[in-house]
Short mmCIF file of C-alpha atoms in Angstrom, two decimals:
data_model
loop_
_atom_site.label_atom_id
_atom_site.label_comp_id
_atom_site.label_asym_id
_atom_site.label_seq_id
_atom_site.Cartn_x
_atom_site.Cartn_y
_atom_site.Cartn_z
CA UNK A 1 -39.18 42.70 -62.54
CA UNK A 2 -35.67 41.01 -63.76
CA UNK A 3 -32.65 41.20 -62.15
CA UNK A 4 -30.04 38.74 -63.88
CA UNK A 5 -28.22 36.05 -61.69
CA UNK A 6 -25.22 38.32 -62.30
CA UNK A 7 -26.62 41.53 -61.18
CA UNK A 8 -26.99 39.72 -57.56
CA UNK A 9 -23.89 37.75 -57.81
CA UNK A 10 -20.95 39.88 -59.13
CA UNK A 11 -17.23 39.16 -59.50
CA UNK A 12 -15.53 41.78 -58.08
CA UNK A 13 -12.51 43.10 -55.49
CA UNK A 14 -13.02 43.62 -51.75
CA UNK A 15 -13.46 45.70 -49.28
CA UNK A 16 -16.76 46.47 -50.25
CA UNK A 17 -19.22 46.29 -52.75
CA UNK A 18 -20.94 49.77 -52.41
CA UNK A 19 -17.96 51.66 -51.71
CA UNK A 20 -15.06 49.99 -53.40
CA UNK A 21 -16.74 48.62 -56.54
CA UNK A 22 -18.82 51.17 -56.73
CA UNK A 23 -16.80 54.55 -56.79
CA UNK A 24 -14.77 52.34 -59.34
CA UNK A 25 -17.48 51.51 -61.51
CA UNK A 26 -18.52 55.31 -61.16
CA UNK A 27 -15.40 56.21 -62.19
CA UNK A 28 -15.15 53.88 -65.37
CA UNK A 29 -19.00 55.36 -66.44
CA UNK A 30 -17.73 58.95 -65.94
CA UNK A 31 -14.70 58.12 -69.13
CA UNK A 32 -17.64 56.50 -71.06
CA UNK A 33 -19.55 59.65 -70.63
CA UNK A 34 -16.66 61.49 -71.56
CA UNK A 35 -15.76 60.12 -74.66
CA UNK A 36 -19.10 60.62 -75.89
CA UNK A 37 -17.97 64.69 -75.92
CA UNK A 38 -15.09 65.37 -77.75
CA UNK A 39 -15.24 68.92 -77.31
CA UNK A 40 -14.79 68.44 -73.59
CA UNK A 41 -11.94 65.94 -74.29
CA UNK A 42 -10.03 68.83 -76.23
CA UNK A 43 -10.88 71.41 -73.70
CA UNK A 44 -10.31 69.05 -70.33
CA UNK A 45 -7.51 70.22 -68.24
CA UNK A 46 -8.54 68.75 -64.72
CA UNK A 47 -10.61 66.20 -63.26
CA UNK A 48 -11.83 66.35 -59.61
CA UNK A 49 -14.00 63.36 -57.40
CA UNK A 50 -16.05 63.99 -54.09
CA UNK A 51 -17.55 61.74 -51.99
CA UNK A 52 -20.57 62.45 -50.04
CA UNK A 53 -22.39 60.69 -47.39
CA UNK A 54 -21.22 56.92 -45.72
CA UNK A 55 -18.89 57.29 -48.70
CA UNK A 56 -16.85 60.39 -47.07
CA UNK A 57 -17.61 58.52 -43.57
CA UNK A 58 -15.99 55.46 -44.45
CA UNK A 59 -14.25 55.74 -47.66
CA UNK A 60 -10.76 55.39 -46.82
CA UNK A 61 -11.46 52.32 -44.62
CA UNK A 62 -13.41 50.87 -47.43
CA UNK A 63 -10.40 52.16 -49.55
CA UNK A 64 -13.27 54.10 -51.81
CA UNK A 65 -10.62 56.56 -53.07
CA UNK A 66 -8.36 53.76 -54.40
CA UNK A 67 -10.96 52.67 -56.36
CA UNK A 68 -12.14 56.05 -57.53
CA UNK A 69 -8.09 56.67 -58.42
CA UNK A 70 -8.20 52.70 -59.80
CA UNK A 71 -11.49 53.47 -61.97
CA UNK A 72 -9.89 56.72 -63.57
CA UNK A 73 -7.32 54.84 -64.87
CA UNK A 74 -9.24 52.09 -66.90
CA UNK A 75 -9.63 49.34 -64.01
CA UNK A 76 -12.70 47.29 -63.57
CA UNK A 77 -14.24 45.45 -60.66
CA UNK A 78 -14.14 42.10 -62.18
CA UNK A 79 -10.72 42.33 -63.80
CA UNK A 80 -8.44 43.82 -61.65
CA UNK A 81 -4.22 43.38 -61.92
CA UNK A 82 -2.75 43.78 -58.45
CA UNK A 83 0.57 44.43 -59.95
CA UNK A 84 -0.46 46.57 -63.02
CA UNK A 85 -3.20 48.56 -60.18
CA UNK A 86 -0.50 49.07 -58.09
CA UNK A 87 2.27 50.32 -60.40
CA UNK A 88 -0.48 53.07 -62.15
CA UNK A 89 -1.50 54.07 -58.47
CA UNK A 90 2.22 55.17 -57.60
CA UNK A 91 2.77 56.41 -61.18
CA UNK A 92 -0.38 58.83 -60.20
CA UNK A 93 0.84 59.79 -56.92
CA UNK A 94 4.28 60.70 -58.26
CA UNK A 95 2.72 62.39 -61.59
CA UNK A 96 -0.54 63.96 -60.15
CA UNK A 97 -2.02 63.81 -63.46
CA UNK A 98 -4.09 60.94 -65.65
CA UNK A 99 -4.08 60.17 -69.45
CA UNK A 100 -7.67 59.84 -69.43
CA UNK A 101 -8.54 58.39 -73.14
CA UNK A 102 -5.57 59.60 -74.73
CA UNK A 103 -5.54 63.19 -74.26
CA UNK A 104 -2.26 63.79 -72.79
CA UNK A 105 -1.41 65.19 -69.38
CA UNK A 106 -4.75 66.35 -67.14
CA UNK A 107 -4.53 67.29 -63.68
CA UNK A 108 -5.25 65.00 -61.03
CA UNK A 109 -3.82 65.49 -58.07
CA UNK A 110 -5.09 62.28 -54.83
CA UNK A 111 -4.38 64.83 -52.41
CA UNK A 112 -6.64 67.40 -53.00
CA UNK A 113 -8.49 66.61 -56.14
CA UNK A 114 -10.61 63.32 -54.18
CA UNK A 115 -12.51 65.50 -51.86
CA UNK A 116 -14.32 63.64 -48.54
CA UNK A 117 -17.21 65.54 -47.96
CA UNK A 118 -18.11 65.52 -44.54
CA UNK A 119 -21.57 67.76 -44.80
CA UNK A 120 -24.76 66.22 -45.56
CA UNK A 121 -25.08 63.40 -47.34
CA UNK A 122 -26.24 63.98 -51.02
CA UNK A 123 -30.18 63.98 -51.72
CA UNK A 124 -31.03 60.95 -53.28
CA UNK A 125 -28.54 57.96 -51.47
CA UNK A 126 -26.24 57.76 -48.57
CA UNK A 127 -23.48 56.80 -50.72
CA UNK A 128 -23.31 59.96 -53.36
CA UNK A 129 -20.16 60.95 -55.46
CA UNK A 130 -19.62 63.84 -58.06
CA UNK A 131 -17.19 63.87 -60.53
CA UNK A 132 -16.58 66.82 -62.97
CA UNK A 133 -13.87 67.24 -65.75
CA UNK A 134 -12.82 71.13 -66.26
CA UNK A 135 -11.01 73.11 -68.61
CA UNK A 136 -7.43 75.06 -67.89
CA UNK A 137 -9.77 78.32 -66.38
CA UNK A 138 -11.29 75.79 -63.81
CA UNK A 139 -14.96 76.04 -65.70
CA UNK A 140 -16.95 72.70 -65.33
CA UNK A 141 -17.16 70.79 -69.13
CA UNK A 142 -18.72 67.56 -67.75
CA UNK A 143 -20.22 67.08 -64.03
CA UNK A 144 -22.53 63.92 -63.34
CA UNK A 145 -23.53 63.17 -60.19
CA UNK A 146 -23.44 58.99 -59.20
CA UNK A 147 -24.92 56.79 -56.67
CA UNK A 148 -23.77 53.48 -55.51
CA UNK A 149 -26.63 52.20 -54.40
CA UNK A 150 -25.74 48.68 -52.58
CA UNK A 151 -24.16 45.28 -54.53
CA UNK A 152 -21.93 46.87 -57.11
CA UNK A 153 -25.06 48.57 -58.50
CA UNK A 154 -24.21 52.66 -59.70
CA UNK A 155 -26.59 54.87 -60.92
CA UNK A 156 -26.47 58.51 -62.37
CA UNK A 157 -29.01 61.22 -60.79
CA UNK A 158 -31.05 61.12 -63.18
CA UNK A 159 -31.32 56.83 -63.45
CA UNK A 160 -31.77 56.89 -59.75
CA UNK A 161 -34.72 59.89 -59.39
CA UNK A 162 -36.35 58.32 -62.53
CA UNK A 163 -36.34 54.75 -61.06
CA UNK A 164 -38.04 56.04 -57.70
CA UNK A 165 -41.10 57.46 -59.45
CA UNK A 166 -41.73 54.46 -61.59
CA UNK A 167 -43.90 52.21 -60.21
CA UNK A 168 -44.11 48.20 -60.43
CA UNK A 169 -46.17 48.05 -63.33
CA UNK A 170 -43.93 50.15 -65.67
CA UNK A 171 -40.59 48.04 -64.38
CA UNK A 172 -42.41 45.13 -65.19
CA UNK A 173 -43.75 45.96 -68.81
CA UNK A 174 -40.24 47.36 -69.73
CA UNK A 175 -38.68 43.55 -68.92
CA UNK A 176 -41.69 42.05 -70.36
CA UNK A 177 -40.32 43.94 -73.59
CA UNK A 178 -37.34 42.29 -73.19
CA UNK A 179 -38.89 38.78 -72.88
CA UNK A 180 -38.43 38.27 -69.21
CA UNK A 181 -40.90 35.17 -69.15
CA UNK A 182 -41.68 35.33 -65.23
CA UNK A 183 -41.51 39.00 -64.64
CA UNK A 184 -42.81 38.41 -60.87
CA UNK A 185 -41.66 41.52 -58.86
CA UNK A 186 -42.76 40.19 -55.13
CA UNK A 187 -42.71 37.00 -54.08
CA UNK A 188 -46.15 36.43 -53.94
CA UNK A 189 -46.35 36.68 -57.53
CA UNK A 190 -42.94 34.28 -57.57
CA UNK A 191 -45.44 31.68 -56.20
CA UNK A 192 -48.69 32.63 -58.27
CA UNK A 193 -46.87 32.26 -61.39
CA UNK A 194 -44.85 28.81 -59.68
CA UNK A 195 -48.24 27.38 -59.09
CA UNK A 196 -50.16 28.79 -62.37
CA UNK A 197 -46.51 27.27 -64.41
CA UNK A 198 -45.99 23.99 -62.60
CA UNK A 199 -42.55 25.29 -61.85
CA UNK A 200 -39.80 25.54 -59.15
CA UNK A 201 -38.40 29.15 -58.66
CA UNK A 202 -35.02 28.22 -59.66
CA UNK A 203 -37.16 26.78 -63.12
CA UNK A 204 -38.87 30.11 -63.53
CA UNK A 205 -35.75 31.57 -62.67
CA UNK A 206 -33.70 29.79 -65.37
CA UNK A 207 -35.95 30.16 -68.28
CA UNK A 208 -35.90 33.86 -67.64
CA UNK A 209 -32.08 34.11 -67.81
CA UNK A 210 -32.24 31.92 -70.19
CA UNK A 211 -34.85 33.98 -72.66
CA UNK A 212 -32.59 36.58 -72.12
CA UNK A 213 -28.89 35.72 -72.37
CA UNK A 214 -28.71 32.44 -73.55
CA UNK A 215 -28.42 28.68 -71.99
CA UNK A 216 -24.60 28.86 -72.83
CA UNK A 217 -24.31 32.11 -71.04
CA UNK A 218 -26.33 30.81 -67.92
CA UNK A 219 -24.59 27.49 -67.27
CA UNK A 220 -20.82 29.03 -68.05
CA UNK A 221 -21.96 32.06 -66.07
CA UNK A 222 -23.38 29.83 -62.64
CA UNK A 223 -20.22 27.59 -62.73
CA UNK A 224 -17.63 30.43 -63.40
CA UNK A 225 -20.00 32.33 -60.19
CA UNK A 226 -19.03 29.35 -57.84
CA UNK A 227 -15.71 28.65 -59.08
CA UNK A 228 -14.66 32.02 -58.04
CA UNK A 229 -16.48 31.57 -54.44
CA UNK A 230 -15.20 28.48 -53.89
CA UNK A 231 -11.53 29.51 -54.93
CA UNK A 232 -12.15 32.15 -52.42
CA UNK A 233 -12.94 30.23 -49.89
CA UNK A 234 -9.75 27.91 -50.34
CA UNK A 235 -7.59 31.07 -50.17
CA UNK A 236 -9.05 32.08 -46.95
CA UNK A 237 -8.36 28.87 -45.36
CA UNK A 238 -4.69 28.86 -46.58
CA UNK A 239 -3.68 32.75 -45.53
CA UNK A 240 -2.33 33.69 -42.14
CA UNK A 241 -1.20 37.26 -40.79
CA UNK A 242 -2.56 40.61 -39.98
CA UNK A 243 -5.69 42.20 -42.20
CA UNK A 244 -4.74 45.50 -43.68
CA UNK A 245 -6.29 48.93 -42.51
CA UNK A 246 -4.35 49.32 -38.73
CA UNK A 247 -6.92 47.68 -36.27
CA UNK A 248 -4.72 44.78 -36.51
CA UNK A 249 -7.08 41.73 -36.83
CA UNK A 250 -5.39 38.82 -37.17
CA UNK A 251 -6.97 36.26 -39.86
CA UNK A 252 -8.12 33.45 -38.10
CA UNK A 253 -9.88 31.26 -40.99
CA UNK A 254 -6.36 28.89 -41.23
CA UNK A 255 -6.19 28.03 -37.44
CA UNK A 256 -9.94 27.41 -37.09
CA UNK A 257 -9.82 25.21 -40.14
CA UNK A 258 -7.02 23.00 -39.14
CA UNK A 259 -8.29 22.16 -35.90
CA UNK A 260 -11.94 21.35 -37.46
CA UNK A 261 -9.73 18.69 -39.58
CA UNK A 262 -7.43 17.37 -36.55
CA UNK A 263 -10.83 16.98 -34.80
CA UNK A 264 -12.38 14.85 -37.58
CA UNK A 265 -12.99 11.53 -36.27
CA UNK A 266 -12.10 12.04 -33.00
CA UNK A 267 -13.92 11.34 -30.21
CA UNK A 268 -13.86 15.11 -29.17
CA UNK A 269 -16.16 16.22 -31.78
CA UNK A 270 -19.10 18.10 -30.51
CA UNK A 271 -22.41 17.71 -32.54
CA UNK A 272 -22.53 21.85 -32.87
CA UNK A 273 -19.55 21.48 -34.62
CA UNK A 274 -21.25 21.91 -37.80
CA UNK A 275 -21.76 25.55 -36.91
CA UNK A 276 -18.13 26.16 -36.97
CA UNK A 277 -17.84 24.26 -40.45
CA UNK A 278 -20.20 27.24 -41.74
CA UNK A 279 -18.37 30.09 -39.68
CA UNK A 280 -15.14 28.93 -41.19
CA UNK A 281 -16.02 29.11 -44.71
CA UNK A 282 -18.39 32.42 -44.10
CA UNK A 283 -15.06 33.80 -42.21
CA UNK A 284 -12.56 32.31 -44.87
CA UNK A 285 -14.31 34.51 -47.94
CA UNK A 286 -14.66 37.60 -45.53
CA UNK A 287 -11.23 37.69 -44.29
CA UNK A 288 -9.95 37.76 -48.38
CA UNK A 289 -12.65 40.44 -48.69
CA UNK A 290 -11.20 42.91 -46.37
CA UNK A 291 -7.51 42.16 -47.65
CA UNK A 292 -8.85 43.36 -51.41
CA UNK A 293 -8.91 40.04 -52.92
CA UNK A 294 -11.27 38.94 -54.96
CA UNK A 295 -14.79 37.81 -53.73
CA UNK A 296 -18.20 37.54 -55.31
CA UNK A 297 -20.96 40.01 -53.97
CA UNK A 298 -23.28 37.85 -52.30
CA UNK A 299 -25.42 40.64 -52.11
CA UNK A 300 -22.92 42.40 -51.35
CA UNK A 301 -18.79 42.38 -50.42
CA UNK A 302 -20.07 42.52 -46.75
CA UNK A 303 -22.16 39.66 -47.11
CA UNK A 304 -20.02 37.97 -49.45
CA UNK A 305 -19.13 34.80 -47.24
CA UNK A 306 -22.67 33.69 -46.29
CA UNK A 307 -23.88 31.96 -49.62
CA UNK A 308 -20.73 30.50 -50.28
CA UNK A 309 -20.76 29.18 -47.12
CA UNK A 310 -24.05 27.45 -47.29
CA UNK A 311 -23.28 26.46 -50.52
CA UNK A 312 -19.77 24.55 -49.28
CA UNK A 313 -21.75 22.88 -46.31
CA UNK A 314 -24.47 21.63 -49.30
CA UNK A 315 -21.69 20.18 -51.30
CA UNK A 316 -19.42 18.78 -48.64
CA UNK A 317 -21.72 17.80 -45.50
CA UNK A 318 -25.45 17.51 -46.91
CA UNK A 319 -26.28 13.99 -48.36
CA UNK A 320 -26.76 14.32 -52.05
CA UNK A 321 -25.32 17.34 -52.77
CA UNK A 322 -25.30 17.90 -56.74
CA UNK A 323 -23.45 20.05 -59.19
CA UNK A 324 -27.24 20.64 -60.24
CA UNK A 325 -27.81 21.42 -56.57
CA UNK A 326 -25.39 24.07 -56.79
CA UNK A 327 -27.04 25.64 -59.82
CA UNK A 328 -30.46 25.17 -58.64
CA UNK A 329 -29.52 27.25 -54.92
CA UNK A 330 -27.56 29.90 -57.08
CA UNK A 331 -30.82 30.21 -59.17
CA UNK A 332 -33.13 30.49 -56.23
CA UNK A 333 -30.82 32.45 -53.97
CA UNK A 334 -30.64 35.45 -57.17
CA UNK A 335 -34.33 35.48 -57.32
CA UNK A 336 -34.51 36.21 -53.83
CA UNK A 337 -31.88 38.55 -53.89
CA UNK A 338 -33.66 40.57 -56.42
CA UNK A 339 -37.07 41.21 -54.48
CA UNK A 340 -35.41 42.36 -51.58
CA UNK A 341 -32.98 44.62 -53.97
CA UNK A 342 -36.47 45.54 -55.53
CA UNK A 343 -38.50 46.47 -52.46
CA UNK A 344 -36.34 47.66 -50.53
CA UNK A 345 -32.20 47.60 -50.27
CA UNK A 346 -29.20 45.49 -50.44
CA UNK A 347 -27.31 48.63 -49.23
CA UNK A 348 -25.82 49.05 -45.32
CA UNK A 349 -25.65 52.61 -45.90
CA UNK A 350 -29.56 52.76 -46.86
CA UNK A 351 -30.48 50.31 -44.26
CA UNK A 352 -28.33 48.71 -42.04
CA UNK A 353 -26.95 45.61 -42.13
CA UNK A 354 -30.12 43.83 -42.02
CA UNK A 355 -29.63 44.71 -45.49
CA UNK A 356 -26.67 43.03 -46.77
CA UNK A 357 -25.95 40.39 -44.16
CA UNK A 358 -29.65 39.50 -43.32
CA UNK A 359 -30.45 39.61 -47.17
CA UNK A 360 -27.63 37.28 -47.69
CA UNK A 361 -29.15 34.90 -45.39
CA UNK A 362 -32.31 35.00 -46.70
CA UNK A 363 -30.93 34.13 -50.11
CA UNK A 364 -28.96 31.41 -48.70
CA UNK A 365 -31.81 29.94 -46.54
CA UNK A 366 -34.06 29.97 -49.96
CA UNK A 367 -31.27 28.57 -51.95
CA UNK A 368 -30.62 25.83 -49.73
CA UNK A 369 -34.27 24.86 -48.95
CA UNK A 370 -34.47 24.75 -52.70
CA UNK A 371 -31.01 22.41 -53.16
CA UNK A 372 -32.67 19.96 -50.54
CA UNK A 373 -36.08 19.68 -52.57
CA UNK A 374 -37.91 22.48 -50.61
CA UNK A 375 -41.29 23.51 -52.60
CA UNK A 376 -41.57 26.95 -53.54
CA UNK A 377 -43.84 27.63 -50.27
CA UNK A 378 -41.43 26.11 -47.85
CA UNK A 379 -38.29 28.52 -50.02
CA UNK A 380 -40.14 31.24 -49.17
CA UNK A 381 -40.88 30.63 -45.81
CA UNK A 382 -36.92 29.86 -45.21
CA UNK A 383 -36.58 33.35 -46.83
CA UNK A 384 -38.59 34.45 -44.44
CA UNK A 385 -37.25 32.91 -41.05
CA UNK A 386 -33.69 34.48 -42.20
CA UNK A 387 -34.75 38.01 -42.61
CA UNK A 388 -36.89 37.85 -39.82
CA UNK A 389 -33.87 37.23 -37.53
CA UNK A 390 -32.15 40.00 -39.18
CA UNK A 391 -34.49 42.80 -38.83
CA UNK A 392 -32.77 45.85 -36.66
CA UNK A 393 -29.65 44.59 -37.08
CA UNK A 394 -27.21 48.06 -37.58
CA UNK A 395 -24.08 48.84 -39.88
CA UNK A 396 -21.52 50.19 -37.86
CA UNK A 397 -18.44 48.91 -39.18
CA UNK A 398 -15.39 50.06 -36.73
CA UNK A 399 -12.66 52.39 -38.39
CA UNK A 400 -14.77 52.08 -41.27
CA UNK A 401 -13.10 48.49 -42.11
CA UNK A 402 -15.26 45.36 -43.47
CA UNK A 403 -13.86 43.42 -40.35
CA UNK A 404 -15.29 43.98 -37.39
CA UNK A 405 -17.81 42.92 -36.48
CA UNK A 406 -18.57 41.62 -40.79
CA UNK A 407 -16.04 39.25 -40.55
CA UNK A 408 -18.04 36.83 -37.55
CA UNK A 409 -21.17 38.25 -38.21
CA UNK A 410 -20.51 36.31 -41.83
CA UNK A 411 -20.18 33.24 -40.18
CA UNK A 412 -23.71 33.56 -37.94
CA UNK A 413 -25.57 35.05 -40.81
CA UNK A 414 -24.05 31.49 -42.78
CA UNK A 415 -25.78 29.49 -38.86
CA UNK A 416 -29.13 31.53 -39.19
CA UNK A 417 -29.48 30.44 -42.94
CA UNK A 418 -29.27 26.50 -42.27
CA UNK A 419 -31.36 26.83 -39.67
CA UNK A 420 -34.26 28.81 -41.49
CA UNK A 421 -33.73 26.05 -44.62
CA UNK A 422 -33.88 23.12 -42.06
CA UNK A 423 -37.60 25.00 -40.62
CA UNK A 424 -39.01 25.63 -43.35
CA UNK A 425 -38.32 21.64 -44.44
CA UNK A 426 -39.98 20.88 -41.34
CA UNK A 427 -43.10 22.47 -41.99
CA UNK A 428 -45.27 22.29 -45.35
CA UNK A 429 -45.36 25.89 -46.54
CA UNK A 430 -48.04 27.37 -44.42
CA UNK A 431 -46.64 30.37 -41.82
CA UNK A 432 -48.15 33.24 -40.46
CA UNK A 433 -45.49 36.16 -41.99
CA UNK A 434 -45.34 36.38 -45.55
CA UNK A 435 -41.92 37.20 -46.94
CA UNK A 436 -42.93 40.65 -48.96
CA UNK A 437 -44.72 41.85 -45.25
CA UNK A 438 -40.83 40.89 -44.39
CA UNK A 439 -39.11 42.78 -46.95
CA UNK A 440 -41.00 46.38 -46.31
CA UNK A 441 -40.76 46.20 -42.41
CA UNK A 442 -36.79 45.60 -43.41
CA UNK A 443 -37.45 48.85 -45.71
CA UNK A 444 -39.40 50.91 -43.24
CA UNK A 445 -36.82 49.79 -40.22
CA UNK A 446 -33.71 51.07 -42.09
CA UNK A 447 -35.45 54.17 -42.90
CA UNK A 448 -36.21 55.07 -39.06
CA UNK A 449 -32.98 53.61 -38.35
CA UNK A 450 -30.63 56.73 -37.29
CA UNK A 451 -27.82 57.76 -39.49
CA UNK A 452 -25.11 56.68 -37.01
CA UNK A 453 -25.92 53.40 -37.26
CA UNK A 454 -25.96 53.19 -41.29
CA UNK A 455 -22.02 52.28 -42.24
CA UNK A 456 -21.20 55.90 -41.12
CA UNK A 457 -19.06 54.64 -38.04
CA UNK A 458 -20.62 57.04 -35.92
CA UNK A 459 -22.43 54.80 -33.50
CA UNK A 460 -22.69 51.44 -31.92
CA UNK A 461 -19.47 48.72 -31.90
CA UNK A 462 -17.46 51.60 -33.93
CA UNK A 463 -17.23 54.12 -30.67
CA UNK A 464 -17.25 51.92 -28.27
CA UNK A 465 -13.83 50.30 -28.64
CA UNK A 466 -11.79 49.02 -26.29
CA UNK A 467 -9.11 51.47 -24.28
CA UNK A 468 -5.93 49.59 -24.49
#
């Protein structure tokens, strides 16, 4: 099994990873597909987009058809102009057509040619889409059917039914193919081949990316990774105001922050004042998240503020922290990432929020056991402890919005991760639940879980909202 560093950790544009990044990346695969035909391209008069599932449910909070609208005009994820996106957005609204590849005029109306879908979710994923391109009679030239499946990641129908019925052994021979040196696709094989090597995880790690895309690659790829999560953190700690989408939330990352610096030195600091070090920084990157900006998914958009987090409170309050460090818990915290991806789901709408914020804790809890000289036993115990503390824990995101209760729940997820690091240290390796048992009662959880309570707002914190 090989997921890249930057499969886990993608630059991107918030709200959300599944449902923003993803219907836009759906959108930009649907004009590669289409330029493949050019018969359709002569004959297309019209496109039309639904959404399906948590992704009718909680699209426009998640502002899923912006992105759709964003995707069908050229825009990626990772490269985004707020000015350009929003001057082709009103263009589109005024025109109600696109000038998809060149082709001229074709019909696209936001209004009633981005369908929600409020019926049953779509067969494969909670978060489904369709997108078809038809001729001037209203016949179907091109239809393909998408899933965003959790982290950015989108996959067709057929990618997504053909990936369930292959098993580990096939996955793992295809990216032995590609030279993937340290296929390991749980963890115990991450620590069978760390022992059998004489390697670290973050080592095994490396030399796989490494084999793959290059050393050059890797190191400009892990520095540009935290550049962009530390950048977000700095704007989160300099914005004030109200978060967009009407519940009114009022960014509190600045206030917290300045406070936490008055209080340095004083004689008023508390020794749990640590915690709020990490909430701040967890809260700073989740508060730019659910104003658009731009964020790494850390799993996921959701989760995006817990590894940064950690990562900040490595480099500014641990003793020794390392540019090294950094790469080393970026490293570990991926190949983490990737079993749980793997085994079972990065996605809230699949599995809760167990899913994105406890997986992001996990990785963080590996990554910084690793920074601080954990061995690859004690990593995957710290793994462990964080999941563990996750399991059960529901999606139900009110109005649909990444902000309550993702914004906080950042910020404990960030607590939970330093504490499962600091553990594991403690110990020597040895513990009684093995991270794969972990993973799969995560997996088997979020599938009894009930719909409601899968980023649907349809249950939990998102009905029950105050009166006034």
């Amino acid at each position: 099994m090989f997921l890249s560093v930057f499969d886990i950790f993608k630059i991107g544009i918030g709200p959300s990873s599944s449902h923003t990044m993803g219907p836009m990346t759906a959108a930009a695969r649907f004009l590669k597909r289409l330029r493949t035909d050019d018969d359709a391209l002569r004959s297309m008069s019209a496109v039309q987009v639904s959404l399906h599932g948590s992704l009718a449910y909680t699209g426009k909070g998640h502002a899923s058809d912006r992105a759709v609208m964003l995707g069908l005009l050229g825009f990626l994820p990772d490269a985004v102009d707020s000015d350009l996106a929003a001057a082709a957005l009103a263009r589109l609204h005024d025109t109600k057509t696109l000038d998809i590849l060149g082709t001229g005029a074709v019909s696209f109306d936001p209004e009633s040619d981005l369908i929600f879908d409020f019926g049953p979710a779509l067969a494969l994923h909670a978060n489904g889409m369709k997108m078809r391109a038809m001729d001037a009679q209203g016949d179907t030239l091109v239809e393909e059917t998408y899933y965003s499946v959790g982290g950015g990641f989108v996959m067709t129908e057929a990618e997504l039914s053909s990936g369930k019925s292959n098993n580990n052994n096939d996955l793992r021979a295809k990216k032995q193919a590609r030279g993937c040196l340290y296929p390991f696709g749980t963890a115990q094989e991450m620590l069978q081949m760390g022992e059998e090597a004489g390697l670290s995880i973050a080592q095994m790690k490396r030399a796989n990316e490494e084999k793959i895309i290059g050393v050059e690659a890797l190191s400009e790829g892990l520095e540009r990774v935290w550049q962009v999560m530390d950048a977000c953190i700095a704007r989160g700690l300099q914005q004030e105001g109200t978060l967009p989408g009407g519940l009114k939330v009022q960014r509190r990352a600045r206030s917290i922050h300045q406070r936490l610096i008055a209080q340095k030195g004083s004689n008023s600091q508390q020794p749990h004042e640590i915690n709020d070090w990490l909430s701040v920084y967890a809260m700073a990157v989740n508060e730019e998240n659910a104003a658009g900006g731009q964020v790494v998914t850390s799993p996921t958009n959701g989760a995006a503020g817990v590894v940064p987090a950690v990562i900040r409170y490595y480099r500014d309050h641990c003793t020794g922290g390392t540019r090294e460090g950094i790469e080393t818990f970026l490293l570990t915290a991926a190949a983490i990432g990737g079993l749980v991806k793997h085994n079972a789901s990065i996605s809230g709408a699949e599995c809760g929020c167990q899913a994105e914020v406890g997986s992001a804790s996990a990785m963080a809890a590996a990554g910084l056991c690793a920074a601080l000289g954990g061995s690859n036993s004690q990593i995957e115990n710290a793994a462990e402890i964080a999941l563990e503390h996750h399991l059960g824990l529901t999606c139900d995101p009110v109005e649909g919005l990444v902000q309550v209760p993702c914004i906080e729940r950042n910020g404990m997820g960030a607590i939970k991760a330093v504490s499962a690091a600091s553990l594991a240290l403690h110990g020597d390796g040895a513990h009684f639940m093995p991270l794969d048992n972990c993973i799969e009662t995560m997996r088997q959880t979020g599938a009894d879980m009930a719909e409601k309570y899968k980023e649907t707002s349809l249950g939990g914190l998102a009905v029950n909202l105050p009166e006034c």
